[in-house]
Coordinates of C-alpha atoms in Angstrom, one line a residue:
X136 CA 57.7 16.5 -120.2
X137 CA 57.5 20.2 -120.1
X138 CA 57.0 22.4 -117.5
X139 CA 53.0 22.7 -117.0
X140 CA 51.7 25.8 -115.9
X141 CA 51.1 27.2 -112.9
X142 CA 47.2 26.3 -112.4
X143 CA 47.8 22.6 -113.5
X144 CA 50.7 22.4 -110.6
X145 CA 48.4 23.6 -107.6
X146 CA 47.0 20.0 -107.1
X147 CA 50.5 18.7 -106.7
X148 CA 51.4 21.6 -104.4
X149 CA 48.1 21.2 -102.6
X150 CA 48.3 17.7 -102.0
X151 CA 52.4 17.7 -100.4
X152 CA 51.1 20.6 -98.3
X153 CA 49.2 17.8 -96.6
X154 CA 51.7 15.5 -95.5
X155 CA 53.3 18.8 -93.4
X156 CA 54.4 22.2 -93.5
X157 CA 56.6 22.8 -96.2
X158 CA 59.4 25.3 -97.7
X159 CA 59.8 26.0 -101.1
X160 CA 62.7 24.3 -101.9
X161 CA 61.9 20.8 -100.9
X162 CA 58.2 21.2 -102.5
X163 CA 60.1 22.6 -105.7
X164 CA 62.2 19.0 -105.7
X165 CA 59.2 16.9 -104.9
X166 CA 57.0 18.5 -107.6
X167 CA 59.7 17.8 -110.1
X168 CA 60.7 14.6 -109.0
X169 CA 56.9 13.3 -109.0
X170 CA 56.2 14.8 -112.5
X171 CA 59.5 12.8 -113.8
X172 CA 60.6 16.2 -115.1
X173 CA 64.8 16.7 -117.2
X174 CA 67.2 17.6 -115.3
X175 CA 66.8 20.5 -118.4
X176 CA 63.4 21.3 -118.1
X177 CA 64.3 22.2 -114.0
X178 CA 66.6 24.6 -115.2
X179 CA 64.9 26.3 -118.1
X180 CA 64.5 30.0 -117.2
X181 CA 62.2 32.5 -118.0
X182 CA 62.4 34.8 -121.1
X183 CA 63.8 37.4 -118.5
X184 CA 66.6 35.0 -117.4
X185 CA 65.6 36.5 -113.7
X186 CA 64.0 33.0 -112.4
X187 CA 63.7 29.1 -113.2
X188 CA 60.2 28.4 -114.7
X189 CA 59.6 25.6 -112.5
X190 CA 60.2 27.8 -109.0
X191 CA 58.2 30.5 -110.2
X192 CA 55.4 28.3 -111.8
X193 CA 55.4 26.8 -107.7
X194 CA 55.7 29.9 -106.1
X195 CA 52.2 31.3 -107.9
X196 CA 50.5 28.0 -107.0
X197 CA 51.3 27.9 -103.4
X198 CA 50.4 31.8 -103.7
X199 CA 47.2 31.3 -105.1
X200 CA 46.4 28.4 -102.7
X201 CA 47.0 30.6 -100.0
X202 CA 45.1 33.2 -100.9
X203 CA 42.4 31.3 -101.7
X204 CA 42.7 30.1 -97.7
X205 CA 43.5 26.4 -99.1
X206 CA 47.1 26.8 -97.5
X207 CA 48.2 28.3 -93.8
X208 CA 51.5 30.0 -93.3
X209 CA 52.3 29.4 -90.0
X210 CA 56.1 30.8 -89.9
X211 CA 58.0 32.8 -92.3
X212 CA 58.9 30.6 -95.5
X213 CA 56.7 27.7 -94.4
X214 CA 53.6 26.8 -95.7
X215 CA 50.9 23.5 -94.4
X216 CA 47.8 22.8 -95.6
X217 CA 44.4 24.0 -94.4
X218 CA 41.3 23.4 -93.0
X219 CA 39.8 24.3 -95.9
X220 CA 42.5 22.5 -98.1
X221 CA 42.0 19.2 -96.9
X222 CA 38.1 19.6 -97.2
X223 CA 39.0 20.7 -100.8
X224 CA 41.4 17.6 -101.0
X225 CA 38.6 15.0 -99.7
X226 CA 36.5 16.1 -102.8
X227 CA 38.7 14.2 -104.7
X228 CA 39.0 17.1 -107.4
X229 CA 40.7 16.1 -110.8
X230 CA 42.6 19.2 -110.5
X231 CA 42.3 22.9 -109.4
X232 CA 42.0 25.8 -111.4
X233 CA 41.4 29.8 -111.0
X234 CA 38.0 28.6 -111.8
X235 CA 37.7 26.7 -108.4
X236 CA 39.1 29.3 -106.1
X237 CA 36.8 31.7 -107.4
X238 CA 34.4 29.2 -104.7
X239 CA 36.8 31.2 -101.8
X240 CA 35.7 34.5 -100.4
X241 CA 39.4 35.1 -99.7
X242 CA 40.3 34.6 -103.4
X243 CA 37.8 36.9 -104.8
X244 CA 39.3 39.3 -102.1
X245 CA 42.8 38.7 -103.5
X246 CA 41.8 39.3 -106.8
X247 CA 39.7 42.9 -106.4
X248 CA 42.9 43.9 -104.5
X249 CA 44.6 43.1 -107.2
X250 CA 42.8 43.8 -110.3
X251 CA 41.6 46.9 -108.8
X252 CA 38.2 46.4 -110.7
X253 CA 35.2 48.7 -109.8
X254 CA 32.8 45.0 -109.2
X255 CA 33.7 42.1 -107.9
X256 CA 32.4 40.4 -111.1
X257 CA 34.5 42.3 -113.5
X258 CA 37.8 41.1 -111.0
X259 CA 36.3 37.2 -111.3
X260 CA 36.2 37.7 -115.3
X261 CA 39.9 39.6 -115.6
X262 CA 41.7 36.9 -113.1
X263 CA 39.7 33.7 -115.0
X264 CA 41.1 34.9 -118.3
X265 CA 44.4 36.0 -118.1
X266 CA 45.8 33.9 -115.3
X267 CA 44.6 30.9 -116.2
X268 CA 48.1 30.3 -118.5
X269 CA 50.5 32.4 -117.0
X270 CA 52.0 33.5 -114.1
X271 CA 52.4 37.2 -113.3
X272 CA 55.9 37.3 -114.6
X273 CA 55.2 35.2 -118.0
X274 CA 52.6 37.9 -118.5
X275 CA 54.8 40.5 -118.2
X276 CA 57.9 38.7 -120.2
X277 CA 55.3 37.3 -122.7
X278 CA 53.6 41.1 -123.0
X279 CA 57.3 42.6 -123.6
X280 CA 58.6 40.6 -126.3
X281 CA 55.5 41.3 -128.0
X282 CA 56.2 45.0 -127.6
X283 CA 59.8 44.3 -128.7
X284 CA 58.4 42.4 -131.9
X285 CA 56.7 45.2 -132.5
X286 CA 59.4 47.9 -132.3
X287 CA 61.8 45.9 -134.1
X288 CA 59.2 46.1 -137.3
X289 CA 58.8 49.6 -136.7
X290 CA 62.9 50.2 -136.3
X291 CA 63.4 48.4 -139.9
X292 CA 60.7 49.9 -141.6
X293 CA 61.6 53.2 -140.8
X294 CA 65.5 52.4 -141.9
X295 CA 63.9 51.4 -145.2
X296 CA 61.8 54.5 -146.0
X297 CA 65.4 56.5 -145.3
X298 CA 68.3 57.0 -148.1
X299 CA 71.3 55.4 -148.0
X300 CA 73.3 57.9 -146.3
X301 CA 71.2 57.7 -143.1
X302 CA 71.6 54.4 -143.0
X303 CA 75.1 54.6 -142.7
X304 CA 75.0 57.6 -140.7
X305 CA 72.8 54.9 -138.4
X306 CA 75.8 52.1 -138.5
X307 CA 78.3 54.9 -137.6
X308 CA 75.9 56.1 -134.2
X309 CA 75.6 52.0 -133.4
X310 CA 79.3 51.5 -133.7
X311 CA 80.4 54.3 -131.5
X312 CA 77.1 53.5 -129.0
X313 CA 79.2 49.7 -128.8
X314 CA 82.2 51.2 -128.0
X315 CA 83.8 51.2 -131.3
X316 CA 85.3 54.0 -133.4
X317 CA 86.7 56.4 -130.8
X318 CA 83.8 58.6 -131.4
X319 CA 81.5 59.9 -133.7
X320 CA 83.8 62.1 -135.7
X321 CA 86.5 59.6 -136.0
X322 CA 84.2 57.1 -136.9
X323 CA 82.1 59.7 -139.4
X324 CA 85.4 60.1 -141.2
X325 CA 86.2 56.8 -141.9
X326 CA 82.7 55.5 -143.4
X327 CA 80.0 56.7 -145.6
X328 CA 80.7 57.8 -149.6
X329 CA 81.3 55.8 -152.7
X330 CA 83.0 53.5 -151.3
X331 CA 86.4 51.8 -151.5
X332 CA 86.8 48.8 -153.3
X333 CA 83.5 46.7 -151.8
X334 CA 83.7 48.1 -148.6
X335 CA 81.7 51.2 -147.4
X336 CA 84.3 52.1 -144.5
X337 CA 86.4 51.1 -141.9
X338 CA 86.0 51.7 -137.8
X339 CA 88.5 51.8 -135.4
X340 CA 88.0 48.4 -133.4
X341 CA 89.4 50.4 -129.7
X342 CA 90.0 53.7 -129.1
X343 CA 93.6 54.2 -129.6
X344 CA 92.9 52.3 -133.6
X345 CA 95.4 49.7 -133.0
X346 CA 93.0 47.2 -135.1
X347 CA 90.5 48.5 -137.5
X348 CA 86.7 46.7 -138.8
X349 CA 85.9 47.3 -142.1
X350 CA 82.5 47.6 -142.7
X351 CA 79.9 47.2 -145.5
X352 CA 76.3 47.9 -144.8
X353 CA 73.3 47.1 -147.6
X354 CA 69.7 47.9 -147.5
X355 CA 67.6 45.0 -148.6
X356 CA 63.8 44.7 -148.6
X357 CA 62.9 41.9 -146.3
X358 CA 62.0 39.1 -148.8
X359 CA 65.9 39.8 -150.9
X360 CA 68.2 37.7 -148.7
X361 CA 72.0 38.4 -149.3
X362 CA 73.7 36.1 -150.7
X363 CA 77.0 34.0 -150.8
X364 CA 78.2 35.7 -153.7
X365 CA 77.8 39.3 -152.2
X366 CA 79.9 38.0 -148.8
X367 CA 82.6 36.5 -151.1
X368 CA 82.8 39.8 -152.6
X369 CA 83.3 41.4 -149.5
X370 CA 85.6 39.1 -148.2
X371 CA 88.1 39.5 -151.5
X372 CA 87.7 43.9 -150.4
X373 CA 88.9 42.5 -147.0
X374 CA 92.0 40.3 -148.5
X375 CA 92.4 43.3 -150.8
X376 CA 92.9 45.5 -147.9
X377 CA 95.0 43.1 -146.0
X378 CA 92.1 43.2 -143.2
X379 CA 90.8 40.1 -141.0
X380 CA 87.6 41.9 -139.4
X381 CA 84.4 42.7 -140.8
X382 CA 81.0 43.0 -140.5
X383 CA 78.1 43.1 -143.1
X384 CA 75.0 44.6 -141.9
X385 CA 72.0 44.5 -143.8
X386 CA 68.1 45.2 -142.9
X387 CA 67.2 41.5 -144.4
X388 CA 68.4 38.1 -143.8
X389 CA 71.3 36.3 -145.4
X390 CA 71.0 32.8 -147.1
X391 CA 71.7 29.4 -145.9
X392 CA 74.8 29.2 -148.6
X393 CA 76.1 32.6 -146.9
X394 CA 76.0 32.0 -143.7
X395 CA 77.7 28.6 -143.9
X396 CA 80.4 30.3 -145.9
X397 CA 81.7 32.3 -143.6
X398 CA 82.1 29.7 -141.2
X399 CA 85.0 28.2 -142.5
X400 CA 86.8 31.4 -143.3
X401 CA 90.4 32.3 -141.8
X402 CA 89.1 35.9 -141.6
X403 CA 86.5 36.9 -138.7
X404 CA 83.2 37.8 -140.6
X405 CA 80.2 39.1 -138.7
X406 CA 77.2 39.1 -140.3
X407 CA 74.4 41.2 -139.0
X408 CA 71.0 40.5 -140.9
X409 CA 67.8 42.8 -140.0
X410 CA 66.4 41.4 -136.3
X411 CA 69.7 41.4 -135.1
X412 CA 70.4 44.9 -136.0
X413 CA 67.1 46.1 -134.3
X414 CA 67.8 44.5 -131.2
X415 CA 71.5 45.9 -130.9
X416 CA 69.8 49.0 -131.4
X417 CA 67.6 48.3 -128.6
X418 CA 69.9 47.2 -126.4
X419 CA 72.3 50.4 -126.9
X420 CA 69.4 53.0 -127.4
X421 CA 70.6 54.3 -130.9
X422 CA 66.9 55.1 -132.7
X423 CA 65.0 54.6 -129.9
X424 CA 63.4 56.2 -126.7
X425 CA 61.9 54.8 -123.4
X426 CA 58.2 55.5 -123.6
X427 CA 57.5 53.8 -120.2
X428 CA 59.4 52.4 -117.3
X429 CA 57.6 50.0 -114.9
X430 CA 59.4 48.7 -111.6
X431 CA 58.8 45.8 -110.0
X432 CA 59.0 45.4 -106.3
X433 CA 59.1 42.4 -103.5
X434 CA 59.3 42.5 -99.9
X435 CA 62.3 43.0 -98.3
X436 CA 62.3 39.9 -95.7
X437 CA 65.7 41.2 -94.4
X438 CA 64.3 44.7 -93.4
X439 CA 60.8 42.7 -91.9
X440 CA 63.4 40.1 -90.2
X441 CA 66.6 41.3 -89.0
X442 CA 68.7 39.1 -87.5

């Protein structure tokens, strides 16, 4: 089974509290090991790569228990079971939900401090709709890949309102951004033009040009897919030229027949279709700008606990 979220593991949590106090790691192994989970699904990560799902999912439970007063802490890293927990826990409940610590003064508390909302009411409605699914991190990963979606649309559509010589100009500033090409007026004279027999230029691979890339870049609306023909034609340029490397970058996608072609090729072929050429622009800041930086910041236990 998958990992379920953080609200539907607080009963689990809640209920090994009681037998004694309890550190995260042990109460991570016995939640997985009573839910049956993969030895996969205790690994899978979050989008960030930062955390395993699973440990974050428990830490957030055993959070929200606590500050719902459901769970003491009686020593650093240890948690037990409350007063109020085990009165909870006599109840029987089928589960435990945001909804049922919004019963807990302490909660409510928690959630105004958090939520910053001018009523209390408007805190009860924010907290029983957004983190009902997620934990504060998912919310955040979840929050920037739609962000990313979003700019990676934006980066392609305004490649395709621009003339063929940008885009190139746009392959060249990429390149050199990876490394590649020395910089950008070695790799400006050696791409761009007419063309040289199917390919639309060549980029030092290192600094020094020991190995070269030949390159061929083609603007495609997003619904034209390239083709196997097109990267057979590029790959006779590249016998032509007595090259191994190269890369064909376009703003669309490439077909199931093309992509299976290169496979088996004795020259190294990189395609680069349209989302993968957004994100390497992402990731090396060549069209784009950082609007907003937010940091993210836990307690230092070392500084609060010196040995």
């Amino acid at each position: 089974m998958a990992v379920p979220s953080f609200s539907e593991l607080m009963l689990p949590v809640l209920r090994f509290a009681a037998t004694g106090k309890k550190r995260m790691a042990e109460t991570e192994t016995a939640i997985a090991d009573g839910l049956e989970l993969s030895a996969e699904d205790r690994e899978v990560m979050l989008p960030s790569g930062r955390e395993r799902l699973l440990y974050n999912r428990v830490s957030w439970a055993k959070t929200y228990l606590a500050q719902a007063g459901l769970l003491d802490i009686p020593a650093r890293g240890q948690f037990m079971i409350s007063k109020e927990g085990k009165a909870l826990l006599r109840r029987n409940p089928p589960e435990i939900t945001v909804a049922t610590l919004k019963h807990y003064p302490s909660f409510i508390d928690y959630c105004n401090r958090s939520y910053k909302s001018d009523t209390r009411k408007n805190s009860i409605q924010i907290v029983a709709q957004d983190t009902a699914t997620g934990t504060p991190e998912e919310r955040i990963d979840a929050a920037h890949e739609e962000l990313q979606n979003e700019l990676r649309t934006d980066i392609l559509n305004q490649i395709a309102e621009k003339n063929p010589s940008f885009f190139e100009q746009l392959i060249v500033d990429l390149m050199v951004a990876m490394g590649y090409g020395g910089n950008h007026e070695d790799a400006a004279r050696r791409i761009g033009g007419t063309g040289d027999g199917g390919v639309d230029g060549v980029i030092n691979e290192d600094r020094l040009g020991i190995d070269c890339i030949y390159v061929q870049a083609k603007r495609y609306a997003a619904h034209v897919s390239v083709g196997r023909p097109e990267i057979q034609a590029f790959v006779g340029s590249l016998v032509g030229h007595r090259a191994t490397k190269g890369v064909f970058v376009t703003t669309s996608s490439f077909s199931t027949p093309a992509l299976e072609y290169v496979e088996h090729l004795p020259q190294r072929v990189i395609l680069i279709n349209g989302e993968k050429l957004a994100n390497l622009m992402i990731e090396h800041n060549v069209g784009v700008r950082t609007s907003r930086r937010i940091e993210i910041k836990r307690v230092d236990l070392d500084f609060f606990n010196p040995e």
